[in-house]
Coordinates of C-alpha atoms and ligand atoms in Angstrom, one line a residue:
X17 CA -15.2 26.0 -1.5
X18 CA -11.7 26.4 -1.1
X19 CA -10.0 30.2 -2.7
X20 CA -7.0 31.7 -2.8
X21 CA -6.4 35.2 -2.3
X22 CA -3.5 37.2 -2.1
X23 CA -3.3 39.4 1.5
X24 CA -0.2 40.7 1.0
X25 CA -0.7 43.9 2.7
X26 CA -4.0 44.1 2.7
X27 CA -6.1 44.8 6.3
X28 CA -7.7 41.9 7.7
X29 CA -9.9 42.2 11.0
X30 CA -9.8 39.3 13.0
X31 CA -12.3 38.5 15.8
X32 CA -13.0 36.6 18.7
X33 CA -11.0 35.5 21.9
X34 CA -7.6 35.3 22.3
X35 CA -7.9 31.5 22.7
X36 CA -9.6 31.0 19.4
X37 CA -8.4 32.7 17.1
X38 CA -4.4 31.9 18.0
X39 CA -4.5 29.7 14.9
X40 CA -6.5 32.4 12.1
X41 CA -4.2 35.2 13.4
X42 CA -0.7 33.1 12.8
X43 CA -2.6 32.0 9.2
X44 CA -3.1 35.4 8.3
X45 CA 0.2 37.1 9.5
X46 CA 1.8 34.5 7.5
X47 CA 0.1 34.8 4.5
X48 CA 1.1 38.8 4.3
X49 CA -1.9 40.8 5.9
X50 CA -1.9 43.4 8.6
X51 CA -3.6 42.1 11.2
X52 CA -6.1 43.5 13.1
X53 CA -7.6 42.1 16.5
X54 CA -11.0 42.5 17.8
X55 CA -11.0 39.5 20.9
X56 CA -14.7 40.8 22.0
X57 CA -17.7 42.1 20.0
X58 CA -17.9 45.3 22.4
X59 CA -15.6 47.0 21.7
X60 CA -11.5 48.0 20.4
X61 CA -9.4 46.6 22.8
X62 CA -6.7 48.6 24.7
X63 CA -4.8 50.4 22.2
X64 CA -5.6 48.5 18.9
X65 CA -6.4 50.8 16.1
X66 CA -8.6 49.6 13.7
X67 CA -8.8 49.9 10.2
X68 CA -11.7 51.8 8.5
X69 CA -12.7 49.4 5.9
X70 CA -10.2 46.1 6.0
X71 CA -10.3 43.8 3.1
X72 CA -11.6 41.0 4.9
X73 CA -12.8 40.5 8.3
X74 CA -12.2 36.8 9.9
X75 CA -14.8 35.8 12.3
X76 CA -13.5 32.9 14.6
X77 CA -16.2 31.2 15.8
X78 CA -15.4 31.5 19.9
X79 CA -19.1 30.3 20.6
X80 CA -20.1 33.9 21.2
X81 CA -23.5 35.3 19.5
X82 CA -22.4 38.5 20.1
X83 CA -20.4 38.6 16.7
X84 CA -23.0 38.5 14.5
X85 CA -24.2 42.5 14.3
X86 CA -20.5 42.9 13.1
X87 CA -21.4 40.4 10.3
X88 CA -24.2 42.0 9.8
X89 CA -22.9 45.3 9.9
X90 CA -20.0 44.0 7.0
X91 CA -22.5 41.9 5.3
X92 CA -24.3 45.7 4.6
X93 CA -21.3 47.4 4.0
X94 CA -20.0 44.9 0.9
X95 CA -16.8 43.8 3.4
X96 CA -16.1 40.0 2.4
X97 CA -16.4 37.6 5.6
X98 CA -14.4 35.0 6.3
X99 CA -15.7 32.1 8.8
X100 CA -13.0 30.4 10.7
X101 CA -13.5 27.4 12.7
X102 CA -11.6 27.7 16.4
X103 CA -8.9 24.9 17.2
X104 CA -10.3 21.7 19.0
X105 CA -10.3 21.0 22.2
X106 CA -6.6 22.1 24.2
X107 CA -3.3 20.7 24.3
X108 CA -3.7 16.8 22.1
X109 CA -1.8 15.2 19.8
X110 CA -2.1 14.4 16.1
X111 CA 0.0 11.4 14.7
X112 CA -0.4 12.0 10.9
X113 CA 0.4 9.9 7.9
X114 CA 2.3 12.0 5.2
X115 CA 2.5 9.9 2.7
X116 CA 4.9 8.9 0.5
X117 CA 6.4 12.1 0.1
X118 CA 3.9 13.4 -3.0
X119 CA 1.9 16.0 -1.3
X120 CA -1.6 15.4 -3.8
X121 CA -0.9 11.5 -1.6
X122 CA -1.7 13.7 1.5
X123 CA -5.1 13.0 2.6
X124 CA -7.4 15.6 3.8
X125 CA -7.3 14.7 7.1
X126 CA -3.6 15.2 7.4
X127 CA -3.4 18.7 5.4
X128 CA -6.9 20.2 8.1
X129 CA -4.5 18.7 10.9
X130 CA -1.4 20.6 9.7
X131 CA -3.6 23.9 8.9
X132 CA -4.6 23.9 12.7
X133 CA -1.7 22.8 14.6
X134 CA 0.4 24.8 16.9
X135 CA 3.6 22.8 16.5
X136 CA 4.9 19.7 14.0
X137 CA 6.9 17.4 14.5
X138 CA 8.4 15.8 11.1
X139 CA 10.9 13.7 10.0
X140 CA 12.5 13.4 6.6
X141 CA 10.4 10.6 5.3
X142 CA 7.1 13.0 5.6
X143 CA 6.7 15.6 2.8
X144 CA 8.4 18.3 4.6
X145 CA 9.9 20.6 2.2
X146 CA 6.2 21.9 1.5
X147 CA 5.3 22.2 5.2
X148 CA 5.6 25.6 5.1
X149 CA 2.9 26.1 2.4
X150 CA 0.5 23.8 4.8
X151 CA 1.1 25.1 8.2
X152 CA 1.9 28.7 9.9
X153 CA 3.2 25.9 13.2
X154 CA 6.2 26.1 14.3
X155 CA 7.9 23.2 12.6
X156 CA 10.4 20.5 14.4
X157 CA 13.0 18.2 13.0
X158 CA 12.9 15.2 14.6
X159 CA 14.3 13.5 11.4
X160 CA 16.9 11.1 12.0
X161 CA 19.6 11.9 9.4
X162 CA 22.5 9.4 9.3
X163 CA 25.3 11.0 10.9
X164 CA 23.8 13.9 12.5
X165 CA 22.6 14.1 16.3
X166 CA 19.8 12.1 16.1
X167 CA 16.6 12.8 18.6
X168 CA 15.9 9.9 20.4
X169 CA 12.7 8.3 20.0
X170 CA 12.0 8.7 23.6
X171 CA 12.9 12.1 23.4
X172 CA 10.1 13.0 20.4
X173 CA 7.6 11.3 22.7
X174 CA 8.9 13.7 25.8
X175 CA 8.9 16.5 23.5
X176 CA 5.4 15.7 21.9
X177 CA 3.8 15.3 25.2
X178 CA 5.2 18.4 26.4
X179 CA 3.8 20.4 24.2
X180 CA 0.7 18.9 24.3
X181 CA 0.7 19.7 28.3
X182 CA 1.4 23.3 27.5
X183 CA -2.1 23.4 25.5
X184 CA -0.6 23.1 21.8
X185 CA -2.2 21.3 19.5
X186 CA 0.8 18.8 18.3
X187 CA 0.8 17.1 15.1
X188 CA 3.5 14.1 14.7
X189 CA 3.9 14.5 10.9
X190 CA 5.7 10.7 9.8
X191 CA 6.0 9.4 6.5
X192 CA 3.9 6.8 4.7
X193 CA 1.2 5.3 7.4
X194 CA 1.8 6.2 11.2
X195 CA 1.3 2.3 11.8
X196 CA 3.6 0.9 9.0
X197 CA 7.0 0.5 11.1
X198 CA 6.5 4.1 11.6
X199 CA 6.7 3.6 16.1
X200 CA 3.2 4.8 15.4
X201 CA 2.1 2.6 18.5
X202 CA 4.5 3.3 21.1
X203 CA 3.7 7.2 20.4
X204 CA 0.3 6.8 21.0
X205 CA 1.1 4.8 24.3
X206 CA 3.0 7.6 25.1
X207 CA 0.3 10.1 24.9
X208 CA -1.9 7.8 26.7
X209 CA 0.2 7.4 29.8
X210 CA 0.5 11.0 30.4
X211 CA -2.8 11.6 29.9
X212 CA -2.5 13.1 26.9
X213 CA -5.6 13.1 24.1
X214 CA -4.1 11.4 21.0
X215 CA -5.7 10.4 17.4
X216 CA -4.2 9.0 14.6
X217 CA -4.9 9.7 10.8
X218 CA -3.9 7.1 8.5
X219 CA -1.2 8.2 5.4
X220 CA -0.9 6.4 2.3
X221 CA 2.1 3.8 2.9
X222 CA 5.2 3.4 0.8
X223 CA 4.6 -0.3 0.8
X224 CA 1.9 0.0 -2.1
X225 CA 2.4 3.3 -3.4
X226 CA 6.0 3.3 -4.1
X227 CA 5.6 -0.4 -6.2
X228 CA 3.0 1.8 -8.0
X229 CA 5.0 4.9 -9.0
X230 CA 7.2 2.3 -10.7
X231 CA 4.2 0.5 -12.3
X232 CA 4.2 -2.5 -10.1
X233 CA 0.6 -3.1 -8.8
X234 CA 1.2 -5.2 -5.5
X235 CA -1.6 -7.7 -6.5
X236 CA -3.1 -8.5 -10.1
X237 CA -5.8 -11.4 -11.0
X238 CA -4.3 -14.3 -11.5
X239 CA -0.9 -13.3 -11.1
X240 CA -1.0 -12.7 -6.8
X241 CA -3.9 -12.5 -5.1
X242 CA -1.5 -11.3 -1.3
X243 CA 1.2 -9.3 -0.7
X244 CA 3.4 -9.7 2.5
X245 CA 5.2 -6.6 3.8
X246 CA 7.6 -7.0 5.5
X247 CA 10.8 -4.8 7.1
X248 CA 14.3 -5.5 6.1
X249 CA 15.9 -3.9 9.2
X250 CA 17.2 -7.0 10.3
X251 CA 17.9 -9.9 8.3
X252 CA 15.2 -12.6 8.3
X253 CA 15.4 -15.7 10.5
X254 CA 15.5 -19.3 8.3
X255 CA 12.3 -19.9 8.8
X256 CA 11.0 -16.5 8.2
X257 CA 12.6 -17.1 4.8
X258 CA 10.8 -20.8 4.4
X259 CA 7.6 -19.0 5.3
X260 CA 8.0 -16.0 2.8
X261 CA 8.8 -18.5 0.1
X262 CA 6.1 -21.1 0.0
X263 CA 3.6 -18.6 0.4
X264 CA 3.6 -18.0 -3.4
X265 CA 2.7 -13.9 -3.1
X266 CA 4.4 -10.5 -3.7
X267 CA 6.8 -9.6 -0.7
X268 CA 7.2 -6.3 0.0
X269 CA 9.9 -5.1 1.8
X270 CA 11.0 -1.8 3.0
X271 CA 14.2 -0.6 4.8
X272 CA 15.7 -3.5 2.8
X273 CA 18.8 -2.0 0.9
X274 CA 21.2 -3.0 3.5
X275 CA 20.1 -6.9 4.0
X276 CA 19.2 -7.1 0.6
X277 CA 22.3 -9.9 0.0
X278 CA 20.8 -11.8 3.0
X279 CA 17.1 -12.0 1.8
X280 CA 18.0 -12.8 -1.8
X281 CA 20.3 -15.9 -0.4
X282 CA 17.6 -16.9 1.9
X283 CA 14.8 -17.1 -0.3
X284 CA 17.2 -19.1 -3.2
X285 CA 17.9 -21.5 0.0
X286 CA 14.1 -21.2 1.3
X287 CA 13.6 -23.0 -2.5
X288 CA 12.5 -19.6 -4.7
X289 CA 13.4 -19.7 -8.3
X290 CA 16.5 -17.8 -9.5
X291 CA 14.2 -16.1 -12.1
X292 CA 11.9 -14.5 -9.8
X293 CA 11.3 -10.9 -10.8
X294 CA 12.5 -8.6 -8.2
X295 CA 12.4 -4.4 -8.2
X296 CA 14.2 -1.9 -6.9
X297 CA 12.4 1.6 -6.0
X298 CA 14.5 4.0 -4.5
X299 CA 13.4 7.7 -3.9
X300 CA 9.7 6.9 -5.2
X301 CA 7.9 10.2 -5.5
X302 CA 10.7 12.3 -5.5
X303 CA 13.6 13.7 -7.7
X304 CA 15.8 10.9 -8.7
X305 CA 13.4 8.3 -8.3
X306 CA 14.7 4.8 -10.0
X307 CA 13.5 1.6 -10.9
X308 CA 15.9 -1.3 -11.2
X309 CA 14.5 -4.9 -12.1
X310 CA 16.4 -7.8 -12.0
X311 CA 15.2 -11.5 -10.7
X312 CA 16.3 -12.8 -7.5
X313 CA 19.5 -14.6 -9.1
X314 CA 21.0 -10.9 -10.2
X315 CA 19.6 -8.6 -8.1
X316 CA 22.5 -8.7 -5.7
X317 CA 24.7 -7.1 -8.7
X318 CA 22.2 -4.6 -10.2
X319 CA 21.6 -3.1 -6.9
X320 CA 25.2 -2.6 -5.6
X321 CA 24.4 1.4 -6.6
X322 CA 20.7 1.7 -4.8
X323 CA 20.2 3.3 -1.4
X324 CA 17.3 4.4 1.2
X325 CA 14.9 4.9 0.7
X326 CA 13.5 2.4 -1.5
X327 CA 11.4 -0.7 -1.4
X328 CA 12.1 -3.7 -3.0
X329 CA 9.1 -6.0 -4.7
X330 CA 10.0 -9.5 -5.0
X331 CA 7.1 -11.7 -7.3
X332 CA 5.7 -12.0 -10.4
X333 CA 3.5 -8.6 -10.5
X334 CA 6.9 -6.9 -11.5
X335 CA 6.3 -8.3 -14.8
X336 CA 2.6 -6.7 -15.2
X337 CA 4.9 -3.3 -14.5
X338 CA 7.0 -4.5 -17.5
X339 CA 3.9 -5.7 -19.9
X340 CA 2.5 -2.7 -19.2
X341 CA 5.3 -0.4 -19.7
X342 CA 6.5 -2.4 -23.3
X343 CA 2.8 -2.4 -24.5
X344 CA 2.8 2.1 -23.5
X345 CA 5.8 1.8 -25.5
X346 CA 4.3 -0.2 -28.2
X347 CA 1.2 1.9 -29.0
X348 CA 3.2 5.3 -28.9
X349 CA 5.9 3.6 -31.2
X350 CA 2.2 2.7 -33.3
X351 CA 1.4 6.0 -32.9
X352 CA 4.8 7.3 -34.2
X353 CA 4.1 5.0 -37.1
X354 CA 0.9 6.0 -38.0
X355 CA 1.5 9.8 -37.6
X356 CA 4.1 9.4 -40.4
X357 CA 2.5 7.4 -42.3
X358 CA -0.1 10.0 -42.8
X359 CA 2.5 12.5 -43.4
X360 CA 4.0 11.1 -46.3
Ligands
LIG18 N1 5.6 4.3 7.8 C1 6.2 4.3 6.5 C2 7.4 3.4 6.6 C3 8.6 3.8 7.5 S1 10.0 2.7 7.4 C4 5.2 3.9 5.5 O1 4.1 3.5 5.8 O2 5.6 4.1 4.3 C5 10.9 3.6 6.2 C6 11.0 2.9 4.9 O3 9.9 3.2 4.1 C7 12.2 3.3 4.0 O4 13.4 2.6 4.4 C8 11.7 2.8 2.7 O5 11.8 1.4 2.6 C9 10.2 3.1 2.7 N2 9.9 4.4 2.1 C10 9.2 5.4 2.6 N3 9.0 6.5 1.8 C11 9.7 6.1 0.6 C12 9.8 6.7 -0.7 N4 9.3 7.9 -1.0 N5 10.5 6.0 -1.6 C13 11.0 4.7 -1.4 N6 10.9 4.1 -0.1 C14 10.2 4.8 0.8

């Protein structure tokens, strides 16, 4: 059961070592309460004053059997308890998949990561404007913003190992999937060299979901049964052209905006039809978001205005997007049409 209370202001006890309950006490002291501290079940510590009756008392579970007359004791009193699993094990790191940038396209795995790291790393790909509402960490732009200082990617590893070395529980928050061209890899390599623990929990990746905010399913029966994804950072080799065009599937591409002239060129010289449907998703996701369809004969022109970060779809599925969208459009115009009908 998940609930939502508000603490502002209200008194909330919570036990159990200083160790384990790092994570609870930053959670509560963000969400509002006065917090209270009780590190062993015998007795105040030093100074602390406690509150008579707090609104809720957390109970961090520290391994320690000794809490459990205090439950008890609230349990018979009518004082709400709240159970509180204690971090993992000290100082690893978390490479998490954020998504596309939607946060109900966060998986669970990635928001329980967030809720019990110490520190996150993001960059602006991830959905980081709601990090605040997922985390009490301290939060880290690593993002690499054109034109500002940008923090090398050697650099996020040094700084994500050091942390992890100082005990925190890191979580590397990157957009999409944290093995999609994401450097997932060479973090993880990173961690394992310095002999730092390291897991990685897989995001939902812009390569499918952003075709499918615009509609565009990346496969469809009888229309493609493979989808190639591949990056646009460079421009593609001849043969890597040749290759993409007799294989007859969708093609994927992200970071494509700025070789977009080059791939269209080399697939009409690789042999691909002029017609070919091709999309444009920029921003998918997010305010602004756009779709521009064209065919690989016009999309050079119809894009001049699009920018990262988008993905471009290149095959025949974009048309399912369009039958799709004209036959929504269809049976609300019917519906239009039979609404007045019945007026009259
Ligand atoms: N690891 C990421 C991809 C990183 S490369 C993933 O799995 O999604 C960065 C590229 O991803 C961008 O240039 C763009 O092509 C694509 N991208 C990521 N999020 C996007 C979004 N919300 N809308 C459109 N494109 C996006």
């Amino acid at each position: 059961m998940h609930l939502t209370i508000d603490l502002t202001g209200r008194d909330v006890l919570v036990t159990g070592s200083e160790k384990s309950a790092r994570q609870a006490v930053r959670r509560y002291q963000s969400s509002g309460a006065n917090v209270y501290r009780l590190s062993t079940p015998e007795g105040v510590p030093g100074d602390g004053q406690l509150p008579e009756r707090p609104f809720l008392v957390a109970v961090v579970d520290d391994g320690e059997a000794g809490w459990l007359p205090l439950v008890e004791r609230c349990r018979d009193a009518g004082i709400p308890v709240a159970f509180e699993p204690a971090p993992g094990a000290d100082g690893h790191v978390t490479l998490v998949g954020g998504g596309p940038g939607a946060l109900d396209l966060l998986t669970v795995g990635a928001v329980d990561a967030l809720r019990d790291a110490d520190v996150v790393f993001y960059d602006r790909l991830a959905p980081y404007q709601e990090l605040a509402d997922l985390t009490s960490a301290e939060l880290v732009d690593v993002g690499k913003q054109p034109g500002l200082h940008k923090v090398t990617q050697r650099d996020i590893e040094k700084l994500m190992v050091e942390a992890a070395l100082l005990g925190k529980n890191v979580v590397r928050l990157k957009g999409g999937d944290p093995y999609v061209f994401g450097r997932g890899g060479e973090e993880v390599a990173a961690c394992v060299a310095a002999g730092v623990p390291v897991r990685v929990i897989s995001g939902v990746t812009s390569a499918i979901s952003v075709p499918a905010a615009a509609g565009i399913p990346v496969t469809h029966r009888e229309v493609s049964h493979m989808f190639t994804v591949v990056s646009g950072h460079a421009p593609l080799t001849e043969k890597e052209h040749t290759h993409l065009a007799g294989l007859g599937g969708t093609i994927v591409v992200l970071m494509g905006i700025g070789t977009l002239p080059q791939l269209a060129a080399g697939l009409r010289r690789a042999g691909m039809n002029s017609d070919m449907p091709m999309a444009v998703v920029e921003r998918g996701y997010r305010p602004g978001q756009r779709t521009t369809i064209a065919d690989l004969g016009t999309i050079e022109t119809a894009a001049t205005g699009c920018s990262n970060p988008a993905v471009l779809v290149i095959g025949e599925v974009v048309r399912v997007a369009e039958a799709n969208r004209n036959h929504a459009e269809a049976s609300a115009e019917l519906s239009r049409l039979a609404a007045s009908l019945l007026e009259a």
